[in-house]
Short mmCIF file of C-alpha atoms and ligand atoms in Angstrom, two decimals:
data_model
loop_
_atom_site.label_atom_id
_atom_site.label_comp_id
_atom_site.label_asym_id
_atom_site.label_seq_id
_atom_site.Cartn_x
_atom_site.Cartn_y
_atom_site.Cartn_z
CA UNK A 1 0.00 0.00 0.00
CA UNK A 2 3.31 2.48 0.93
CA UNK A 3 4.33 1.75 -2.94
CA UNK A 4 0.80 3.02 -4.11
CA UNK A 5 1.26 5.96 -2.25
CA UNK A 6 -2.38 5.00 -0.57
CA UNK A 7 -3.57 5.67 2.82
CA UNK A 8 -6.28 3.65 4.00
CA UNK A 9 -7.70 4.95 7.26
CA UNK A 10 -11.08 3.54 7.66
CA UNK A 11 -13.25 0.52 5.20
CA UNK A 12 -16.68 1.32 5.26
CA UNK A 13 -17.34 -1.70 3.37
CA UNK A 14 -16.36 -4.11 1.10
CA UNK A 15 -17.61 -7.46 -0.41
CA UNK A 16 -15.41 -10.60 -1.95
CA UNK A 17 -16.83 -12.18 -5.60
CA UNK A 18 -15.61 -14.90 -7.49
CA UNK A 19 -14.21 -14.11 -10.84
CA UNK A 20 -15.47 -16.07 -13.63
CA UNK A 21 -13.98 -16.07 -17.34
CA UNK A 22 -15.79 -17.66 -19.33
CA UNK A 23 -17.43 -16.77 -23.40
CA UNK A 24 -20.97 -18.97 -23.93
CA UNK A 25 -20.86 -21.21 -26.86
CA UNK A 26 -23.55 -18.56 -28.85
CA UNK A 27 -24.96 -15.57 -28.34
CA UNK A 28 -28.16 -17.03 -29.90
CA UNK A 29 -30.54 -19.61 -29.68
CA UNK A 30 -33.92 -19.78 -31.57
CA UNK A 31 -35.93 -16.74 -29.79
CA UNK A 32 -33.35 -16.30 -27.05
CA UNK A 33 -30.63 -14.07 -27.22
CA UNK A 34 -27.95 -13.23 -24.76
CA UNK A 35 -25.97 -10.72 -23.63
CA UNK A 36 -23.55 -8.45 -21.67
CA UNK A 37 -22.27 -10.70 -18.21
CA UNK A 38 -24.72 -13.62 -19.11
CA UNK A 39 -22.73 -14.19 -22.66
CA UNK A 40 -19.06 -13.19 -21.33
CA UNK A 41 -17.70 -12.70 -18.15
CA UNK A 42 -14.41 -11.69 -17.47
CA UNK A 43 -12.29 -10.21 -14.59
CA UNK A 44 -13.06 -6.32 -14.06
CA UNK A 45 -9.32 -5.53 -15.42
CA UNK A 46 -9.40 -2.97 -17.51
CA UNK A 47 -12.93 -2.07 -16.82
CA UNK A 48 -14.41 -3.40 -20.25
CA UNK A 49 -17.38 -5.57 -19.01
CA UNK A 50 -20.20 -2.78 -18.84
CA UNK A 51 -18.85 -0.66 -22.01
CA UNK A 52 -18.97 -4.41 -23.49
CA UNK A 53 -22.84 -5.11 -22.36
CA UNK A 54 -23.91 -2.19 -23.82
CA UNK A 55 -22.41 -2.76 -27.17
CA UNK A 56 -23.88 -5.94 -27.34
CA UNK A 57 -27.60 -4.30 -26.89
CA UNK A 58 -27.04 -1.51 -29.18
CA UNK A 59 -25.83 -4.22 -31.80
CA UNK A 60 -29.00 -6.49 -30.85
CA UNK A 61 -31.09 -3.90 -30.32
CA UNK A 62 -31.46 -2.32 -34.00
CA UNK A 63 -31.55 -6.24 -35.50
CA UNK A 64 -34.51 -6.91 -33.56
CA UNK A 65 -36.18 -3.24 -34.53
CA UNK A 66 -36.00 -3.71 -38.32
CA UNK A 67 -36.57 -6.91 -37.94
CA UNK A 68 -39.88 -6.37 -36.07
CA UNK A 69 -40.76 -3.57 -39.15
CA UNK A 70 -40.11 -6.10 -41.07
CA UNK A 71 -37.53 -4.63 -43.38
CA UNK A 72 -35.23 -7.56 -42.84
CA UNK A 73 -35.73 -11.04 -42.21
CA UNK A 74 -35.30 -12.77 -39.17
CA UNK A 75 -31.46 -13.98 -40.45
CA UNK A 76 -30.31 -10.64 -40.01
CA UNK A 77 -30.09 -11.35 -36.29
CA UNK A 78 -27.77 -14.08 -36.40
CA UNK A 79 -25.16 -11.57 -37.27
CA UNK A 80 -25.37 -10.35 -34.07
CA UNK A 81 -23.65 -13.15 -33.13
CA UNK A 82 -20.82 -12.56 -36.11
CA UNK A 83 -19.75 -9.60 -34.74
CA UNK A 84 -19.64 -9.93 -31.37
CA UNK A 85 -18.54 -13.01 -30.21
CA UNK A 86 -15.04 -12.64 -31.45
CA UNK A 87 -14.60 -9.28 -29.22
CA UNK A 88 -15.85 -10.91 -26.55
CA UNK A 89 -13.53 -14.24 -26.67
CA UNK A 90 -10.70 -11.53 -27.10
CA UNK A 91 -11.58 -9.69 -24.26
CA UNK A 92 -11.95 -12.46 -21.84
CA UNK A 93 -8.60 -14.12 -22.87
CA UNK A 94 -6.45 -10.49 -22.27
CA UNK A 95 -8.21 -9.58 -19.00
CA UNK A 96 -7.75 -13.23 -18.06
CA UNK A 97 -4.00 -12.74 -18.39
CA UNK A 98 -4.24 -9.19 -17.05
CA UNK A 99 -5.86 -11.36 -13.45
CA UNK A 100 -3.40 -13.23 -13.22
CA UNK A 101 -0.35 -10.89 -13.33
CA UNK A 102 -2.43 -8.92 -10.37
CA UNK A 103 -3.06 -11.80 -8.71
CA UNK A 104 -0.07 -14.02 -9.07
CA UNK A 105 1.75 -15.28 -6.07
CA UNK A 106 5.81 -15.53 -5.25
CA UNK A 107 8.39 -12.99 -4.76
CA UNK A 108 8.73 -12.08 -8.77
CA UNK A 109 5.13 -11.04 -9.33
CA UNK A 110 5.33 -8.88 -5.68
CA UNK A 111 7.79 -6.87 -6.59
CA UNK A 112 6.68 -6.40 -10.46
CA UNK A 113 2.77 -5.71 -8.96
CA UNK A 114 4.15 -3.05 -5.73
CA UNK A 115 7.20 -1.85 -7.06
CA UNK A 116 7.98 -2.13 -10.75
CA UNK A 117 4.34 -1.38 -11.98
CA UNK A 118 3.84 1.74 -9.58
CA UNK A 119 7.11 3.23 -11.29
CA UNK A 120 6.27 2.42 -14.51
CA UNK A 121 2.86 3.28 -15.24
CA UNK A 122 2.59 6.87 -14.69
CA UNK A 123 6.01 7.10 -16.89
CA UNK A 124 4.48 4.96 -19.58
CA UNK A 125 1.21 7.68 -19.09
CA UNK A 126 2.98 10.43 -19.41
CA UNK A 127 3.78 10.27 -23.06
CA UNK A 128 0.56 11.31 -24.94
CA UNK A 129 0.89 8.33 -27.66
CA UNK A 130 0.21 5.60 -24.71
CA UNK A 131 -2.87 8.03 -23.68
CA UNK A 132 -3.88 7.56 -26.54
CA UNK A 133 -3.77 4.03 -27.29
CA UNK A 134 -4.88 3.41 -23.90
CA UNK A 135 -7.97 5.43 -24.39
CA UNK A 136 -9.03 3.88 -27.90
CA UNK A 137 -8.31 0.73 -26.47
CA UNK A 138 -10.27 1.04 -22.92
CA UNK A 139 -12.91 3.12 -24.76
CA UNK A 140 -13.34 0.38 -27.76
CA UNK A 141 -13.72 2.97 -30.56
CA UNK A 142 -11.25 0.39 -32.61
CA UNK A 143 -13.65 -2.52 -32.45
CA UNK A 144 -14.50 -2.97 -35.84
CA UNK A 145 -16.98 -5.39 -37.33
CA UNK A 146 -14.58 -5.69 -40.85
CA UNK A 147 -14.80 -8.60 -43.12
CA UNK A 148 -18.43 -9.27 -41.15
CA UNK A 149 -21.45 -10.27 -42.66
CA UNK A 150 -22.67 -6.92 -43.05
CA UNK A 151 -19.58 -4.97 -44.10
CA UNK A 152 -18.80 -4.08 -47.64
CA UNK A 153 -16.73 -1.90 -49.41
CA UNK A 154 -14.02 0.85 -48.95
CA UNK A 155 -12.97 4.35 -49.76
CA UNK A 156 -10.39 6.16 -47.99
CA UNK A 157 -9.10 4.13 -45.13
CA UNK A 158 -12.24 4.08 -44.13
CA UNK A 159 -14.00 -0.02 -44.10
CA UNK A 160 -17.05 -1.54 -43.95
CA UNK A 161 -17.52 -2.73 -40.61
CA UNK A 162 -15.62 0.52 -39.10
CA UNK A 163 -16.80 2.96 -36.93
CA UNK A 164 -17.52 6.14 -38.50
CA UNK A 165 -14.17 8.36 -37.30
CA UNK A 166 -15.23 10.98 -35.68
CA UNK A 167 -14.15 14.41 -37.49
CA UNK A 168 -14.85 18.08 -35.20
CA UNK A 169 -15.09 21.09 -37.61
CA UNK A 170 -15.25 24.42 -36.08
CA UNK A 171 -17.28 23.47 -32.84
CA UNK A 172 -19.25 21.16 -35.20
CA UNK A 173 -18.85 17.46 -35.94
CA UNK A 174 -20.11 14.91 -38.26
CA UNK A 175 -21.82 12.96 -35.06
CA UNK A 176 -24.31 15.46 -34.72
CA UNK A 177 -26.75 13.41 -37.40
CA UNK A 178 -26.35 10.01 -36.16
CA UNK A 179 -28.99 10.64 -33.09
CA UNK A 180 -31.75 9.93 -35.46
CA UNK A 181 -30.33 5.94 -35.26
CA UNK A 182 -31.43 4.95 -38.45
CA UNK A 183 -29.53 4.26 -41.52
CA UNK A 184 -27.81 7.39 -43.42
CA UNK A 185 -25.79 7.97 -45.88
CA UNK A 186 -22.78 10.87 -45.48
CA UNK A 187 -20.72 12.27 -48.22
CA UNK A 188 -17.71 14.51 -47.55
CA UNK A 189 -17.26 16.63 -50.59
CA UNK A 190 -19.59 16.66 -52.93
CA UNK A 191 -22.57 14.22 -53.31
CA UNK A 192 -23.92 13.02 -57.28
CA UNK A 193 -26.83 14.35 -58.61
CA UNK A 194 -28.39 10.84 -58.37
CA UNK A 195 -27.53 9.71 -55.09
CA UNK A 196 -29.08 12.70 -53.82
CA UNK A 197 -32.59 12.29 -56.06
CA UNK A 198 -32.68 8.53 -54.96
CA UNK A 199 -32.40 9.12 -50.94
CA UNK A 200 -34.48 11.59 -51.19
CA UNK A 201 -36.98 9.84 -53.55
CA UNK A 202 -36.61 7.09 -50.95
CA UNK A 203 -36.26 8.95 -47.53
CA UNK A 204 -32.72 7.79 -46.67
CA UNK A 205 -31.38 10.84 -45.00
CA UNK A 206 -28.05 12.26 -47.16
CA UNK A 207 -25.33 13.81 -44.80
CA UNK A 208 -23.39 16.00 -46.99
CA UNK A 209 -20.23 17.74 -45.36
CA UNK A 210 -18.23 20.30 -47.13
CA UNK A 211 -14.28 18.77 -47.87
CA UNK A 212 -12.06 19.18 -45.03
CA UNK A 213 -8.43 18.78 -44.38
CA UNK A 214 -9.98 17.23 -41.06
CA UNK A 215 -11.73 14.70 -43.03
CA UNK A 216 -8.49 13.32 -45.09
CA UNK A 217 -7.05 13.15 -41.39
CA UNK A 218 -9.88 11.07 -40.36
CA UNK A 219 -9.45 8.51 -43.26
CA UNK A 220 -12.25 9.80 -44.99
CA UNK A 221 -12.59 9.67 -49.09
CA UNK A 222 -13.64 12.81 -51.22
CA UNK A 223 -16.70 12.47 -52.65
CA UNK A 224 -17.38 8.55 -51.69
CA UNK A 225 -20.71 7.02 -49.72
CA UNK A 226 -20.74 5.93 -46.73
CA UNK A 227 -23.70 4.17 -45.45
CA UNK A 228 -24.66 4.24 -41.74
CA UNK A 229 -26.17 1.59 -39.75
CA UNK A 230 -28.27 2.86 -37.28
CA UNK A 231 -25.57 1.97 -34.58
CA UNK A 232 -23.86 4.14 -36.55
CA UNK A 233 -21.00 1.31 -37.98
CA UNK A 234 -20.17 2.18 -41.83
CA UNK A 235 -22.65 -0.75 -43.40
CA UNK A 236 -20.99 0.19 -47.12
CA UNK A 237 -17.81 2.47 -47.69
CA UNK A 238 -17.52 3.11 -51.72
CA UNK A 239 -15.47 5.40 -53.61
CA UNK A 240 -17.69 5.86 -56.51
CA UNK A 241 -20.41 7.50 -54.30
CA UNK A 242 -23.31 6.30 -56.68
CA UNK A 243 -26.91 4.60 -55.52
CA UNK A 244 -26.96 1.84 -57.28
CA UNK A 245 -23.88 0.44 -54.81
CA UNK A 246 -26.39 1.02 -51.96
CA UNK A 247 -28.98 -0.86 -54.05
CA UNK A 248 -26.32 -4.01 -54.34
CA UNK A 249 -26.10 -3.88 -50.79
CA UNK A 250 -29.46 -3.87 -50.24
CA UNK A 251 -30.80 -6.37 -52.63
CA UNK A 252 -27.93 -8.54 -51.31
CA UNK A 253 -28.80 -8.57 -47.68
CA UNK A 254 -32.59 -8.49 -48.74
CA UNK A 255 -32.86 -5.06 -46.59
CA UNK A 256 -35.27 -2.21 -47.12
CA UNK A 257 -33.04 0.44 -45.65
CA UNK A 258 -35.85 3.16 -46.19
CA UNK A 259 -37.78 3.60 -42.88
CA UNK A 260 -40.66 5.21 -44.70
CA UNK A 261 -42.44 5.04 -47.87
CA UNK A 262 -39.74 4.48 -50.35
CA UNK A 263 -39.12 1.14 -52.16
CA UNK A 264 -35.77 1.87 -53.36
CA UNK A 265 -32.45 0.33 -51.86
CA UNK A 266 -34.82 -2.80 -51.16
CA UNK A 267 -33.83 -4.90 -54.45
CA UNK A 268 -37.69 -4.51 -55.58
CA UNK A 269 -38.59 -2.96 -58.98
CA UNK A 270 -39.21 1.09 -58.50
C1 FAD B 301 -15.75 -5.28 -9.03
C2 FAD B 301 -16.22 -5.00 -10.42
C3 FAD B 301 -15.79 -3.86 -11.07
C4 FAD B 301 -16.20 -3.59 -12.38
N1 FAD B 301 -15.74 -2.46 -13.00
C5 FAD B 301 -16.14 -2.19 -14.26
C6 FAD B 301 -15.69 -1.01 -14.91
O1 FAD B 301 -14.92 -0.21 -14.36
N2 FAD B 301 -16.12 -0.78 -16.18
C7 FAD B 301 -16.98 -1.64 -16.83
O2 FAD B 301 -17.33 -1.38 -17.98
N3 FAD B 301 -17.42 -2.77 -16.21
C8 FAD B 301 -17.03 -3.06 -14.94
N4 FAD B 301 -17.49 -4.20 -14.33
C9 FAD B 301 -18.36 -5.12 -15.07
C10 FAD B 301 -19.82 -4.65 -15.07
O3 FAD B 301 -20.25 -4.41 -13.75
C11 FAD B 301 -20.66 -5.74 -15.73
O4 FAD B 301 -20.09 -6.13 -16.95
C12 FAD B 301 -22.08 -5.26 -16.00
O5 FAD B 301 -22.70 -4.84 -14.81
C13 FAD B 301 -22.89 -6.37 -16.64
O6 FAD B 301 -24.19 -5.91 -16.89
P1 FAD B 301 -25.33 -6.94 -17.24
O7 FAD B 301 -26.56 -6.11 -17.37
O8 FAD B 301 -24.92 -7.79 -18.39
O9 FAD B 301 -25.43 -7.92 -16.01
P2 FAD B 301 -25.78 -7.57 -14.48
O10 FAD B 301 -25.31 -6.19 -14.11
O11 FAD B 301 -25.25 -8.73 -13.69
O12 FAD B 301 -27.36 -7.56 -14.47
C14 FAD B 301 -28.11 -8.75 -14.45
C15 FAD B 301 -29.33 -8.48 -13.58
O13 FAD B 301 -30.23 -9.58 -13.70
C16 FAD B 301 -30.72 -9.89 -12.42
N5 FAD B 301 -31.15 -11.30 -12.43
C17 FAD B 301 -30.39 -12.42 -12.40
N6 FAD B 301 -31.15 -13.51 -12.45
C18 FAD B 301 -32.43 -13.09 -12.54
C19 FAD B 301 -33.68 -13.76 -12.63
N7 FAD B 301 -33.77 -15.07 -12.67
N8 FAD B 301 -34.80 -12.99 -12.71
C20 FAD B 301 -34.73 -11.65 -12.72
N9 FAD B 301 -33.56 -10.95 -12.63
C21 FAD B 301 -32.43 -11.67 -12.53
C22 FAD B 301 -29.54 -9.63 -11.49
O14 FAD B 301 -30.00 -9.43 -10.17
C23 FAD B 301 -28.98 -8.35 -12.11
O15 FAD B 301 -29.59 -7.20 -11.59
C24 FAD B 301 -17.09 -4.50 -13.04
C25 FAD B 301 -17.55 -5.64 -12.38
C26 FAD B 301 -17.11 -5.91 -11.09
C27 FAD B 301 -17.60 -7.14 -10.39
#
């Protein structure tokens, strides 16, 4: 505790658990889904297990909404599965290790725990790059759903299956739109005649965002489409920015992406 630099003076209280690590089988079965603690459990190192839960039911969540409007069948929920149980397998196996170097017994791991790791950390902290990783790490802004079944495409260094990078302009920012949490399409630059007669024929909201250096920092691509999922995830990343590449997606996932009246991006005849 003198290595810490703590001071306890009184407990008020304080309870023991058992740590479990352990990743169910699936994270679906017929009608029953599961999630957060109940599908992964891990050690609290690192803090991940809540941030984790709640991507799990914002992933689930908008499956079982369009599902239930029925602009997608029922298979589009076992790619809830896809994405997440590879994070979660991940995530128990490095806290796992992270457990046992905190609780490992012997001489070695006492000194490296109180004496090495109290020295080190706020040195390694103290350089802005390890902030960094340590915060996009911790805060899971890199977990990516790439190569997954409902990631296509990209333009820029920008992937399907990414989350949209977040770009401030000016006070502004291009998360401003993504409260609506339905699918959207941005554009940074400038956005084709077409693509912007065929959302708006079909009620897919079009972001378009004047070209910034801020963008090309972000990994964005001039003039290309993304589309949104309504989490917000790039669904579709393409260069050539035109609507019939949302319509491929579409008709290949058997989506209607319109909320609303259109019939467009749905694969059926307009
Ligand atoms: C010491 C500690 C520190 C942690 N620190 C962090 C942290 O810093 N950051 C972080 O992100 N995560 C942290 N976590 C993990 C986080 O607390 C969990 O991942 C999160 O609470 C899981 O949420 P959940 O909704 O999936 O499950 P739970 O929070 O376990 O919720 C399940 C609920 O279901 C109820 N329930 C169970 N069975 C039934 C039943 N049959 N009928 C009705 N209700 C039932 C339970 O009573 C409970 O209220 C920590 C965990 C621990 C133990």
């Amino acid at each position: 505790v003198q290595n810490l630099k703590l001071d306890i003076h009184r407990v008020n209280w304080f309870s023991t658990y058992h740590v479990h690590h352990r990743v169910t089988e699936h994270f679906r079965k017929g009608r029953a889904f599961l999630l957060g603690d109940a599908s992964h459990i891990h050690s609290p190192a690192g803090g991940q297990g809540m941030n984790t839960g709640i991507g799990d039911a914002i992933n689930l969540a908008w499956k079982m909404a369009i599902v239930l409007q029925g602009r997608a069948a029922d298979n589009l929920l076992e790619s809830y599965e896809a994405e997440r149980i590879g994070f979660a397998r991940r995530l128990v196996a490095t806290t796992d290790r992270a457990f046992n170097f905190i609780t490992a017994e012997g001489p070695l791991a006492e000194i490296l725990r109180t004496r090495v790791a109290p020295m080190l950390i706020p040195t390694l902290t103290s350089f802005g790059a390890v902030r960094e990783y340590l915060f996009r790490t911790v805060s899971q802004i890199t977990l990516n759903y790439r190569g997954g079944p409902l990631s296509a495409g990209e333009a820029g260094k920008i992937h399907g299956g990414d989350r949209l990078p977040w770009a401030p302009i000016e006070g502004h920012d291009n998360f401003d739109s993504l409260a609506s949490m339905d699918w959207q399409v941005h554009v940074y630059g400038s956005a084709g005649e077409e693509l912007i007669a065929a959302c708006a024929a079909d009620g897919v909201p079009l972001r378009v965002f004047d070209w910034r250096p801020q963008h090309e920092a972000a990994g964005l691509a001039r003039d290309a489409l993304y589309l949104l999922r309504p989490d917000s995830y790039v669904a579709l990343a393409d260069r050539s920015g035109s609507a019939a590449a949302i319509r491929r997606y579409a008709e290949g996932l058997k989506l209607k992406i319109a909320a609303g009246r259109g019939l467009g991006f749905d694969g059926r005849a307009r």
